[in-house]
Coordinates of C-alpha atoms in Angstrom, one line a residue:
M1407 CA -40.3 -120.6 77.1
S1408 CA -42.9 -122.0 79.8
A1409 CA -42.5 -120.9 83.3
V1410 CA -41.0 -124.6 83.9
D1411 CA -37.5 -125.5 82.2
L1412 CA -37.5 -129.3 81.9
Y1413 CA -34.0 -129.0 80.8
N1414 CA -32.7 -126.9 83.3
E1415 CA -34.8 -126.3 86.5
F1416 CA -32.6 -123.9 87.9
S1417 CA -32.4 -121.5 84.9
H1418 CA -34.9 -118.9 86.6
Y1419 CA -32.2 -118.9 89.4
N1420 CA -29.1 -118.6 87.4
S1421 CA -30.5 -116.1 85.1
Q1422 CA -30.2 -113.5 87.8
L1423 CA -26.6 -114.3 88.3
V1424 CA -23.2 -112.8 86.8
L1425 CA -21.5 -116.1 85.6
P1426 CA -18.1 -116.0 84.0
E1427 CA -17.6 -116.0 80.5
N1428 CA -17.7 -119.4 78.5
P1429 CA -18.2 -121.2 82.0
V1430 CA -16.8 -124.7 82.4
I1431 CA -19.5 -127.1 83.8
S1432 CA -18.1 -129.6 86.2
S1433 CA -19.8 -132.7 87.6
V1434 CA -19.6 -134.4 90.5
Y1435 CA -21.2 -137.9 91.9
I1436 CA -22.7 -138.1 95.7
P1437 CA -23.4 -141.7 96.5
T1438 CA -25.6 -141.2 99.2
I1439 CA -27.8 -138.5 100.1
H1440 CA -30.9 -138.4 102.5
K1441 CA -33.9 -138.3 100.1
N1442 CA -35.2 -135.5 102.4
F1443 CA -33.1 -133.1 100.9
T1444 CA -34.6 -131.9 97.6
N1445 CA -33.0 -130.5 94.6
A1446 CA -33.4 -127.2 95.7
A1447 CA -31.5 -127.8 98.9
I1448 CA -28.7 -129.2 96.8
Y1449 CA -28.6 -126.4 94.6
H1450 CA -28.1 -123.9 97.7
V1451 CA -25.5 -125.9 99.2
F1452 CA -23.4 -126.0 96.0
D1453 CA -24.2 -122.5 95.5
A1454 CA -22.9 -121.5 99.2
L1455 CA -19.6 -123.4 98.5
F1456 CA -18.9 -124.1 94.7
G1457 CA -21.2 -122.3 92.5
C1458 CA -24.5 -122.3 90.4
V1459 CA -26.0 -125.6 89.9
T1460 CA -27.2 -126.1 85.9
R1461 CA -28.6 -129.7 86.7
I1462 CA -29.3 -132.4 89.1
D1463 CA -29.7 -136.1 88.0
N1464 CA -31.3 -138.2 91.3
V1465 CA -31.3 -142.0 91.4
Q1466 CA -33.3 -143.7 93.9
L1467 CA -31.5 -146.1 96.1
K1468 CA -33.2 -149.6 97.0
T1469 CA -33.1 -151.6 100.0
K1470 CA -31.8 -155.5 99.8
D1471 CA -35.3 -156.5 99.2
G1472 CA -36.0 -154.0 96.3
A1473 CA -38.0 -151.5 98.0
D1474 CA -37.5 -147.9 98.2
S1475 CA -35.0 -146.8 100.7
K1476 CA -34.9 -143.7 102.9
F1477 CA -31.5 -142.4 100.2
K1478 CA -30.9 -141.6 97.0
S1479 CA -27.8 -141.0 94.6
A1480 CA -27.4 -137.5 93.0
F1481 CA -25.0 -136.5 89.9
V1482 CA -24.4 -132.6 90.5
Y1483 CA -23.7 -130.5 87.5
F1484 CA -22.2 -126.8 88.3
I1485 CA -20.4 -123.7 87.4
A1486 CA -17.7 -123.8 90.0
Y1487 CA -16.6 -120.1 90.5
H1488 CA -15.8 -120.1 94.2
Q1489 CA -12.4 -121.7 94.8
P1490 CA -13.1 -124.0 91.7
N1491 CA -9.5 -125.3 91.2
N1492 CA -9.4 -126.6 94.9
V1493 CA -12.5 -128.7 95.0
M1494 CA -11.9 -130.3 91.3
D1495 CA -8.2 -131.0 91.7
A1496 CA -9.0 -132.5 94.4
I1497 CA -11.5 -135.0 93.0
G1498 CA -9.4 -135.4 90.2
R1499 CA -6.6 -136.8 92.1
N1500 CA -9.3 -139.4 93.8
E1501 CA -9.0 -137.4 97.1
K1502 CA -12.0 -137.9 99.6
V1503 CA -13.7 -134.6 99.6
R1504 CA -16.5 -134.0 102.0
I1505 CA -18.8 -131.1 102.5
N1506 CA -21.3 -130.2 105.0
P1507 CA -25.1 -129.8 103.9
N1508 CA -26.0 -127.8 106.7
V1509 CA -24.6 -124.5 105.7
N1510 CA -25.5 -121.4 107.1
T1511 CA -27.7 -119.6 104.6
S1512 CA -30.9 -118.1 105.3
Y1513 CA -32.6 -120.9 102.4
M1514 CA -31.0 -124.0 104.6
R1515 CA -31.9 -122.5 107.9
T1516 CA -35.4 -121.9 107.1
H1517 CA -36.3 -124.9 104.9
F1518 CA -33.8 -127.5 106.0
P1519 CA -33.1 -126.7 109.7
Q1520 CA -31.2 -129.3 111.6
P1521 CA -31.8 -129.0 115.3
N1522 CA -29.6 -132.0 116.4
A1523 CA -26.0 -130.2 116.8
K1524 CA -24.2 -133.8 116.6
I1525 CA -25.8 -134.6 113.2
R1526 CA -25.6 -130.8 111.9
N1527 CA -21.9 -131.0 112.8
S1528 CA -21.2 -134.5 111.6
E1529 CA -23.0 -134.8 108.5
F1530 CA -21.5 -135.0 105.0
W1531 CA -21.8 -135.7 101.5
L1532 CA -19.0 -137.5 99.9
L1533 CA -18.0 -136.3 96.3
L1534 CA -16.7 -138.1 93.8
P1535 CA -15.9 -137.8 90.1
N1536 CA -19.0 -138.3 87.8
N1537 CA -17.7 -141.5 85.2
N1538 CA -21.2 -141.9 84.1
V1539 CA -22.3 -138.5 82.4
V1540 CA -25.3 -138.6 80.8
P1541 CA -25.7 -136.5 77.8
E1542 CA -28.2 -133.5 77.4
T1543 CA -31.4 -134.4 75.2
T1544 CA -33.0 -131.8 73.1
Q1545 CA -35.9 -133.8 72.5
T1546 CA -39.5 -132.7 73.4
L1547 CA -41.7 -134.5 76.3
W1548 CA -43.9 -135.5 73.3
Q1549 CA -41.1 -136.6 71.3
I1550 CA -39.9 -139.0 74.0
R1551 CA -43.7 -140.3 74.4
E1552 CA -43.7 -141.7 71.0
R1553 CA -40.4 -143.4 71.6
I1554 CA -42.4 -145.0 74.7
N1555 CA -45.4 -146.0 72.5
A1556 CA -43.3 -147.4 69.6
L1557 CA -41.4 -149.8 72.6
I1558 CA -44.7 -151.0 74.1
P1559 CA -45.3 -153.9 71.2
L1560 CA -41.5 -154.9 71.4
V1561 CA -41.2 -155.5 74.8
A1562 CA -44.6 -157.3 75.3
W1563 CA -42.9 -160.5 75.6
D1564 CA -40.5 -159.8 77.9
Q1565 CA -41.6 -159.1 81.2
E1566 CA -38.8 -157.5 82.8
E1567 CA -38.5 -155.1 79.9
D1568 CA -42.0 -154.3 80.0
E1569 CA -41.8 -153.5 83.7
T1570 CA -39.1 -151.2 82.9
L1571 CA -40.9 -149.4 80.4
T1572 CA -44.0 -149.2 82.6
V1573 CA -41.4 -147.3 85.3
N1574 CA -40.3 -144.8 82.6
F1575 CA -43.7 -144.2 81.9
G1576 CA -44.5 -143.4 85.4
F1577 CA -41.4 -140.8 85.2
W1578 CA -42.9 -139.4 81.9
V1579 CA -46.0 -138.7 83.6
E1580 CA -44.2 -137.1 86.6
L1581 CA -42.7 -134.7 84.2
E1582 CA -45.8 -134.0 82.3
A1583 CA -46.9 -132.9 85.6
K1584 CA -43.7 -130.8 86.3
L1585 CA -44.3 -129.0 83.2
A1586 CA -48.1 -128.4 84.0
G1587 CA -46.8 -126.7 87.3
R1588 CA -46.2 -129.3 89.8
P1589 CA -44.1 -127.9 92.6
N1590 CA -42.6 -131.3 93.4
D1591 CA -39.4 -132.8 92.5
T1592 CA -39.6 -135.3 89.7
S1593 CA -37.8 -139.0 90.0
I1594 CA -35.5 -138.3 87.3
N1595 CA -35.0 -135.1 84.7
I1596 CA -35.9 -135.4 81.1
H1597 CA -32.3 -136.2 80.3
Q1598 CA -32.6 -139.2 82.5
L1599 CA -35.6 -140.3 80.7
A1600 CA -34.3 -139.8 77.1
R1601 CA -31.5 -141.9 78.1
N1602 CA -33.4 -144.7 79.8
I1603 CA -35.4 -144.9 76.4
E1604 CA -32.2 -145.0 74.4
L1605 CA -31.0 -148.0 76.5
M1606 CA -33.9 -149.8 76.1
E1607 CA -34.1 -149.2 72.5
E1608 CA -30.7 -150.7 72.3
R1609 CA -31.7 -153.4 74.4
V1610 CA -34.4 -154.4 72.3
A1611 CA -32.7 -154.0 69.0
K1612 CA -30.0 -156.1 70.2
A1613 CA -32.3 -159.0 71.6
L1614 CA -34.6 -158.9 68.0
A1615 CA -31.1 -159.3 66.2
D1616 CA -30.3 -162.0 68.3
A1617 CA -33.5 -164.0 67.8
K1618 CA -33.3 -163.2 64.1
A1619 CA -29.8 -164.8 64.2
L1620 CA -30.9 -167.6 66.0
A1621 CA -34.1 -168.2 63.5
D1622 CA -31.5 -168.0 60.7
T1623 CA -29.3 -170.4 62.3
N1624 CA -32.0 -172.9 63.1
A1625 CA -33.7 -172.3 59.4
K1626 CA -30.2 -173.2 58.0
A1627 CA -30.0 -176.4 60.2
L1628 CA -33.5 -177.3 59.2
A1629 CA -32.5 -177.0 55.4
D1630 CA -29.3 -179.0 55.6
T1631 CA -31.1 -181.7 57.4
N1632 CA -34.0 -181.7 54.7
A1633 CA -31.5 -181.6 52.2
K1634 CA -29.4 -184.6 53.5
A1635 CA -32.9 -186.5 54.0
L1636 CA -33.6 -185.6 50.3
A1637 CA -30.6 -186.8 49.0
D1638 CA -30.6 -190.2 51.0
T1639 CA -34.2 -190.4 49.8
N1640 CA -33.0 -190.0 46.3
A1641 CA -30.2 -192.2 46.4
K1642 CA -31.9 -194.8 47.9
A1643 CA -34.8 -194.4 45.2
L1644 CA -31.8 -194.6 42.4
A1645 CA -30.3 -197.6 44.3
D1646 CA -34.1 -199.5 44.1
A1647 CA -34.6 -198.2 40.5
K1648 CA -31.2 -199.8 39.5
A1649 CA -31.9 -203.1 41.7
L1650 CA -35.1 -203.2 39.6
A1651 CA -33.7 -202.6 36.2
D1652 CA -30.9 -205.2 37.0
A1653 CA -33.8 -207.8 38.1
K1654 CA -35.8 -206.9 34.9
A1655 CA -32.9 -207.6 32.8
K1656 CA -31.9 -210.9 34.6
A1657 CA -35.3 -212.1 34.2
S1658 CA -35.1 -211.2 30.7
Q1659 CA -31.9 -213.1 30.2
S1660 CA -33.4 -216.3 31.9
A1661 CA -36.3 -216.0 29.5
D1662 CA -34.1 -215.9 26.6
N1663 CA -31.8 -218.8 27.9
L1664 CA -35.2 -220.9 28.7
A1665 CA -36.4 -220.3 24.7
D1666 CA -32.9 -221.3 23.3
P1667 CA -32.4 -225.1 23.7
K1668 CA -28.8 -225.0 23.0
V1669 CA -27.9 -223.7 26.4
L1670 CA -29.9 -226.5 28.1
I1671 CA -27.6 -229.3 28.5
E1672 CA -28.1 -232.4 30.6
D1673 CA -25.5 -234.8 32.1
N1674 CA -22.7 -232.5 30.3
D1675 CA -23.6 -233.9 26.7
E1676 CA -23.3 -232.1 23.6
P1677 CA -26.1 -229.8 23.1
Y1678 CA -29.0 -231.7 21.3
P1679 CA -29.5 -231.0 17.8
L1680 CA -31.8 -228.2 17.0
V1681 CA -35.6 -229.3 16.1
D1682 CA -37.9 -227.2 14.7
I1683 CA -40.8 -226.9 17.0
K1684 CA -44.1 -226.5 14.8
P1685 CA -47.3 -226.5 16.9
S1686 CA -50.3 -228.3 15.0
N1687 CA -52.3 -225.5 15.8
N1688 CA -52.2 -221.8 16.5
S1689 CA -52.5 -222.2 20.4
K1690 CA -49.7 -221.0 22.6
I1691 CA -46.8 -223.4 22.9
D1692 CA -46.3 -224.9 26.3
V1693 CA -42.3 -224.5 26.5
D1694 CA -41.5 -227.4 29.5
T1695 CA -43.8 -229.8 27.4
E1696 CA -42.5 -229.1 23.7
W1697 CA -38.9 -229.0 25.2
K1698 CA -39.1 -232.6 26.6
A1699 CA -40.5 -233.7 23.1
V1700 CA -37.4 -232.1 21.8
K1701 CA -35.2 -234.0 23.8
A1702 CA -36.8 -237.5 23.7
R1703 CA -36.7 -237.0 19.8
A1704 CA -33.0 -236.2 20.0
K1705 CA -32.3 -239.1 22.3
K1706 CA -34.0 -241.3 19.6
V1707 CA -31.8 -240.2 16.7
T1708 CA -28.7 -240.8 18.9
Q1709 CA -29.8 -244.2 19.8
S1710 CA -30.5 -245.1 15.7
K1711 CA -27.0 -243.6 15.2
V1712 CA -25.2 -245.6 17.6
V1713 CA -27.2 -249.1 16.5
A1714 CA -26.0 -248.1 12.8
E1715 CA -22.5 -248.0 14.1
S1716 CA -22.5 -251.3 16.1
E1717 CA -24.2 -253.2 13.2
S1718 CA -21.3 -251.7 11.0
K1719 CA -18.7 -253.0 13.5
A1720 CA -20.2 -256.2 13.6
E1721 CA -20.1 -256.8 10.0
M1722 CA -16.2 -255.7 10.4
Y1723 CA -16.1 -258.6 13.4
D1724 CA -17.5 -261.4 11.1
D1725 CA -15.5 -260.2 8.4
A1726 CA -12.4 -260.6 10.5
C1727 CA -13.6 -263.8 11.8
N1728 CA -13.7 -265.4 8.6
S1729 CA -10.4 -264.1 7.4
A1730 CA -8.4 -265.5 10.4
E1731 CA -10.6 -268.9 10.1
R1732 CA -9.2 -269.0 6.6
G1733 CA -5.7 -268.3 7.5
S1734 CA -5.6 -270.7 10.4
R1735 CA -6.4 -273.4 8.1
S1736 CA -3.9 -272.3 5.6
M1737 CA -1.1 -271.8 8.3
G1738 CA -2.2 -274.7 10.3
G1739 CA -2.7 -272.8 13.3
G1740 CA -5.7 -272.5 15.9
Y1741 CA -8.7 -269.8 16.2
Y1742 CA -8.1 -266.4 18.1
A1743 CA -10.7 -264.2 18.8
L1744 CA -9.5 -260.7 17.7
W1745 CA -12.2 -258.2 19.3
S1746 CA -15.5 -258.1 21.0
G1747 CA -17.4 -255.3 20.0
P1748 CA -21.0 -253.9 21.2
T1749 CA -24.1 -255.6 20.5
T1750 CA -27.5 -253.8 20.0
E1751 CA -28.5 -255.7 23.1
A1752 CA -26.3 -253.4 25.0
L1753 CA -27.8 -250.6 24.1

């Protein structure tokens, strides 16, 4: 084992003690301690009042503007073998337990003397239950460094997390110096550093998961929008194609109707009789010109038919007149006109 135990910095003291078998480790929270009190000072105060300390987690307190203050908080883990029930039971009942750090021990008189009697007699530390127990780690300092290195590219986009990682790397450097024999206290211990990195990993993992979920949501929304736009485009294309097909069909029907003379009726007359159109040569037929010719020929045929019928009726009229005249003469009567039919001049 190294001369410095990062997991229990007081192991070299505690190894000389006769501890209870299967000792119970208690933990208390001290909200405010002047930062001049080192871990060694806290150890000796608790050793004099309760028992041996196994671990101390320090947290630097900040001022309102974010600067380091003259005070810190401490979470003290200890094996209480001096009146353990009295203190821990009182803390468990949320009673205000205060201790005076100016204990009358040789270590405190030598290293932390308090010449001001008023302060020496009135100064105290408030002990509260520790509701934020940080688990002990078994990882080495180098394993924690690998976790720090893995986080570097993941937090580069987040300024706050990047700054937090930088601070934790500073803690790692302190612990490395402690391991190399530096006598000063570190800002935090290896258990706290491991927990800090674990919390960062959890936050980064959540941020990445949230970013992926947001990207998936946006991608789905974009896909839905594109699908709708494509469906609308296809529907419009189909509608345009149908309209074009209908237009072509209508145009084709119009062309067929134009080619069939029976459907071209003028003045609500009956269709003109079909007359074959036989071009005199193989040139293309002008439909309008030929159709006019057909109508003219059909009209001429109709006029001839009317003339013939009129002439027939005129003959009948003459016959009737002659018969009437003969009858009048035989009966002694006068002449009566029976009917006046159309003449060819009226056509």
